[in-house]
């Protein structure tokens, strides 16, 4: 029997997971969020999502083509970056600025580091940080959701000519009988006006004005889907929200009414979106379980600190970027304890059989164990 | 003979502009490069100020190269450079206060610009005045080009103007980040990327043509 | 640095001193020459720049005189500035009559201290305009304070009247939320640039509070331009 | 699921759940005929190769010793069939290098009866004698490690063994040889356990079976002797439950300290296959001449568990089981840790628990996948049973920072179970990188 066989290295079977599958699932879970975003803000939001995503994909293609970075379009990672970036921008953000945001996200956030897996910072947030620095006025201009003509009429600022300043949204809103405050996000309204948006509005975002993206409830649902299918680590969002909630509660309890209640802290602005979709970005978060808790806690705390004590209304973006920067360090100090190296020599609860106490104490006393004379046994 | 010396002079001149460009190749003098290139005008003034100091001090250093003992040469260079920096400082104040305010402390900081001390020590102290000054001129031209490259981009995107002339009309949306320090880093990074890409391409081409000459 | 590595034929110390001395002397000469050569032009420049700002906040002005207010009263600037003195400039029109007074002020803004110069009119006891001396506020947001017409309209006649005893402002200058100005001494902030707007208000308030009680009783001193 | 087991603390943490694919679980063990030529390598175990005691041309009968143990960590070899020694020469081995083998031309009339060995009253033997008797059988760990069994049953000076752990966890997908042995030969297993307990001085024996093998547990419970010192215990189904350290954690809730043996906790672990074979061979005084091998995989027409005479060439086994010509990959052992062989001339040895055949199309799904840079999803960290950080190790391996891997990231604890590579969505060959790194570190240490 002459058979051509191949030599391969074990293991000879592969698990079902692939990068494409993970990324595609993230895209699926973002789809309802984007849909709701469009439902809230109309064609401006739709155009924004399409343009930003397209520019991310185009940039990715350019960088992959020129050999600047690894990866390919088919891995969906650029699509995710584009969708997330679009969700963090105001719906009436001028489209040409969206293109700038998309390109800078891919160039500064991804290609610079070598592409998928190598990036240190979340590309979507890098893109947002760039346009936040470049166009601070445009990025702080929000429009109310559920405007009457939102499916037929663009928000005028969307359609600004490239390089040109966008039309005055405030004037446009005034013409529609909205007061100037309508274009401020709940966080900005709290920061500058001291107005705390009611809780139910925040959670559902079915009325009023949402600063970043759609209803936190929807985001949490989509995040739960990802976490249950284990396409995302559940520890990070819980750590972020938990630590933000706790630190806000602490400040609220100590300093009282000068600060909003923790509930407002959690559900206003982009904290939920950031915790569920941005902080969990795999390449930029720690891989070690303990590291994830630490990383999440750091982001939550930083968010609250930035929101309360800085001139900025929103702090999630910078908190996550700082968390990203701290990731290698966190990973270093939270390496998992290898099997048999911890203090776990004491029996765990509910073991079926107990060990003769002599053997445990002998081991703990550092008694000399027989010298290793042969190789470790392998499992079958 | 004269041909040879002419090409040599030309080489000395071009060295600073291309092969050893202080900004794009040697990445020297980054402090003023990043800080003052908010506009093309500032970049040009800074570049010219540095050029003046560089050329004058290199000339003087070269003149004195045989009489200055080795032990005190650095002290001498610093004194000479500081002198010309002070002169430039006064001159700018006299010419335009606006430019002086925009450049701020960076005029005085030309003293510690390593391009100048580096050139004085590595080149001017070993060559006759003419050569030294030609080389210094090339270097400072390279520096001016570098600063202008940054300043132009940052001014065009950051203010929509070039040397104060509006390019896009009144409705231009300025890119605030460009006039902030991060913008300086981003633009500098982009230029460095462009330069090294060009250089690499050239080397590859040379290697293909010359067959092993590319070292 | 490495003292043990002195070469065998060390240059004699006198030679070193001589060289350094010569170099220093030459350099000193160059510097003195440059200083002399540029002094007048630089001083003229500086004066021009200041005048430009002063004339901007006091539009009718054609010439100005620098003054300072000390606890003892006001006197023309010159000589040692007294500690705690507030500088201000009396601006005169073409006929030599007092056109207005420009006062310096400063307050912490969003990025750094915002330094301004504001015009004060003794006739209406109000602020008539302001100009930036130095500001590092975020371009595009903070610099709206000099471009936003709504905001600048606040300073057409901002009330800074003193109280009856002439010891303090009758009403503190206050920056209020955008769109809620109701009093002549209130400043309507720019939406989105509240911090910088507040800095301007605070700078005016602080300077006025400090200077006006001393200035107002002696306004007559300033009426006529001294030669 | 994961969360629950994490809190219950019943099993070791982490691990993976590959599809079990145990298609041959319900067919009983069959016998394979003799191949025309059997190739018996002198080194089928860890330790020194055996010393041949026969000459070329000599006739041997089934069960006759043909090579003697050369030293303590070595075992004798027995003739698997009646025939003539045709050659003693170098032949290819599964691990690559050519090794010395005794080639036996089998008489066509050779029977499957054992023709050598005299029954011995093993019950009367003192522990040391039992150990020697075990060595005479040529027994090695049949789970795959091929470590001489008598050495494992020897308790060193000063140590004491309390528990004999019997490893009935066959966690590798596809393999069913241990399962069939537990179902069909539970009685022999009990005899083997009894002798092993006496040899080590253990006062109790615990058989760990995965909870997806209820039939095996039931069969063994029925065969339990009345003394009540042997227990059958179910443990969660998970890969690599069959690793002795993982099994101990599952049973006792303790971790074997890193770098130490279960002996340090008063335990000795043995495989069910080994003890069953011992239970049959020891009283009869015979030698090990065949073993149960699972021949399976998508590329096999008649998969099943076979009693395969040692030394049977793979080509003969596959012909018999009906492997088609398009077989592309032949693996000795399970799919997670087994070894693919280059040549079908290599013989079945004592350590081969399974022969797995994949066709081209079975591999296409695996080969067609793109390889990405590490996206740091953390799957490998979640799955590593040894609590290592394969993601970091992989990155260090790519940078050739082997010393850092060994010193700071505990590379030495990796036992190449393959969980990280199995789960990696980026298709990075982590285990392979670790193998290379370990080899380099070994060479450095030796130099």
Coordinates of C-alpha atoms in Angstrom, one line a residue, chain C residues 53-209:
Chain C
X53 CA -4.7 96.6 21.9
X54 CA -5.5 99.7 23.9
X55 CA -6.9 101.5 20.9
X56 CA -9.0 98.4 20.1
X57 CA -10.8 98.5 23.5
X58 CA -11.0 102.3 23.5
X59 CA -11.9 102.9 19.9
X60 CA -11.7 106.7 19.9
X61 CA -8.2 106.7 21.3
X62 CA -5.3 108.2 19.4
X63 CA -2.7 108.3 22.2
X64 CA -2.2 106.9 25.6
X65 CA -0.4 107.3 29.0
X66 CA 0.5 104.5 31.3
X67 CA -0.7 104.9 34.9
X68 CA -0.7 102.8 38.0
X69 CA -3.0 102.6 41.0
X70 CA -1.3 102.2 44.3
X71 CA -3.0 102.0 47.7
X72 CA -2.1 105.7 48.1
X73 CA -3.8 106.7 44.9
X74 CA -3.1 106.9 41.2
X75 CA 0.0 108.2 39.7
X76 CA 1.6 108.1 36.2
X77 CA 3.7 105.0 35.7
X78 CA 7.5 105.3 35.6
X79 CA 10.2 104.4 37.9
X80 CA 9.7 101.4 40.3
X81 CA 6.2 100.0 40.0
X82 CA 4.8 99.9 43.6
X83 CA 4.0 96.4 44.9
X84 CA 0.3 95.6 44.5
X85 CA -0.2 98.3 41.9
X86 CA -2.7 97.8 39.1
X87 CA -1.5 99.0 35.7
X88 CA -3.9 100.9 33.5
X89 CA -3.7 103.1 30.5
X90 CA -5.4 106.4 30.0
X91 CA -6.3 106.8 26.3
X92 CA -6.9 110.2 24.7
X93 CA -8.5 111.2 21.5
X94 CA -7.1 113.4 18.9
X95 CA -8.0 116.5 20.9
X96 CA -6.2 115.3 24.0
X97 CA -9.5 114.6 25.9
X98 CA -9.9 111.4 27.9
X99 CA -11.4 108.8 25.6
X100 CA -11.4 105.9 28.0
X101 CA -9.2 103.8 30.3
X102 CA -7.8 100.4 29.4
X103 CA -7.3 98.1 32.4
X104 CA -5.4 94.8 32.5
X105 CA -7.1 91.7 34.0
X106 CA -6.3 88.0 34.3
X107 CA -8.2 84.9 35.4
X108 CA -7.8 81.1 35.1
X109 CA -9.4 79.8 32.0
X110 CA -9.8 76.3 30.6
X111 CA -6.2 75.7 29.6
X112 CA -4.2 78.5 31.2
X113 CA -4.5 82.0 32.5
X114 CA -6.5 84.2 30.2
X115 CA -5.0 87.7 30.1
X116 CA -7.2 90.5 28.8
X117 CA -7.3 94.2 28.5
X118 CA -10.7 95.9 28.9
X119 CA -11.8 99.4 28.2
X120 CA -13.5 101.4 30.9
X121 CA -15.4 104.5 30.3
X122 CA -15.6 106.9 33.3
X123 CA -18.6 108.7 31.8
X124 CA -21.0 105.8 31.8
X125 CA -19.1 103.8 34.5
X126 CA -19.2 100.8 32.3
X127 CA -16.9 98.5 30.4
X128 CA -16.9 99.2 26.7
X129 CA -14.9 96.4 25.2
X130 CA -12.1 93.9 25.8
X131 CA -9.2 92.5 23.9
X132 CA -7.1 89.4 24.5
X133 CA -3.5 89.9 25.5
X134 CA -2.6 86.2 25.9
X135 CA -4.8 83.1 25.9
X136 CA -4.1 79.4 25.3
X137 CA -7.8 78.5 25.2
X138 CA -8.8 75.7 22.9
X139 CA -8.8 77.0 19.3
X140 CA -12.3 76.7 17.9
X141 CA -14.0 76.8 21.3
X142 CA -12.3 79.1 23.7
X143 CA -11.4 81.7 21.1
X144 CA -15.0 82.3 20.4
X145 CA -14.8 85.0 23.0
X146 CA -13.3 87.3 20.5
X147 CA -15.3 86.2 17.5
X148 CA -18.8 85.5 18.8
X149 CA -20.8 88.6 18.2
X150 CA -23.5 87.8 20.7
X151 CA -20.8 87.5 23.4
X152 CA -19.0 90.7 22.4
X153 CA -22.4 92.5 22.6
X154 CA -22.2 92.0 26.3
X155 CA -19.4 94.5 26.5
X156 CA -21.2 97.4 24.7
X157 CA -22.0 98.8 28.1
X158 CA -21.3 96.4 30.9
X159 CA -22.3 98.0 34.2
X160 CA -19.5 98.4 36.7
X161 CA -20.9 101.2 38.8
X162 CA -19.5 101.7 42.3
X163 CA -21.7 101.7 45.4
X164 CA -22.5 104.8 47.3
X165 CA -19.4 104.8 49.4
X166 CA -17.3 104.3 46.3
X167 CA -15.6 101.3 48.1
X168 CA -16.7 98.5 45.9
X169 CA -18.7 97.6 42.9
X170 CA -22.4 98.1 43.3
X171 CA -23.1 94.8 41.5
X172 CA -20.5 92.1 41.0
X173 CA -20.0 91.4 37.3
X174 CA -21.5 87.9 36.8
X175 CA -21.4 85.4 34.0
X176 CA -24.7 83.7 33.6
X177 CA -25.9 80.8 31.5
X178 CA -26.4 81.4 27.8
X179 CA -29.6 83.2 27.1
X180 CA -30.5 84.2 30.6
X181 CA -28.9 87.7 30.8
X182 CA -31.3 90.1 32.5
X183 CA -29.2 92.8 34.2
X184 CA -26.7 95.2 32.8
X185 CA -23.9 93.8 35.0
X186 CA -24.4 90.2 33.8
X187 CA -22.5 88.6 31.0
X188 CA -24.3 86.1 28.8
X189 CA -21.9 83.1 28.4
X190 CA -21.2 81.4 25.1
X191 CA -22.9 78.0 25.0
X192 CA -20.1 75.4 24.8
X193 CA -17.4 77.8 26.0
X194 CA -18.7 78.5 29.4
X195 CA -15.4 78.1 31.2
X196 CA -13.6 80.7 29.0
X197 CA -16.6 83.1 29.2
X198 CA -16.4 82.8 33.0
X199 CA -12.7 83.6 33.0
X200 CA -13.3 86.8 31.1
X201 CA -16.0 87.9 33.5
X202 CA -13.9 87.0 36.5
X203 CA -10.9 88.9 35.1
X204 CA -13.0 92.0 34.6
X205 CA -14.7 91.7 38.0
X206 CA -11.4 91.3 39.9
X207 CA -9.6 94.1 38.2
X208 CA -12.5 96.5 38.4
X209 CA -13.1 95.6 42.1

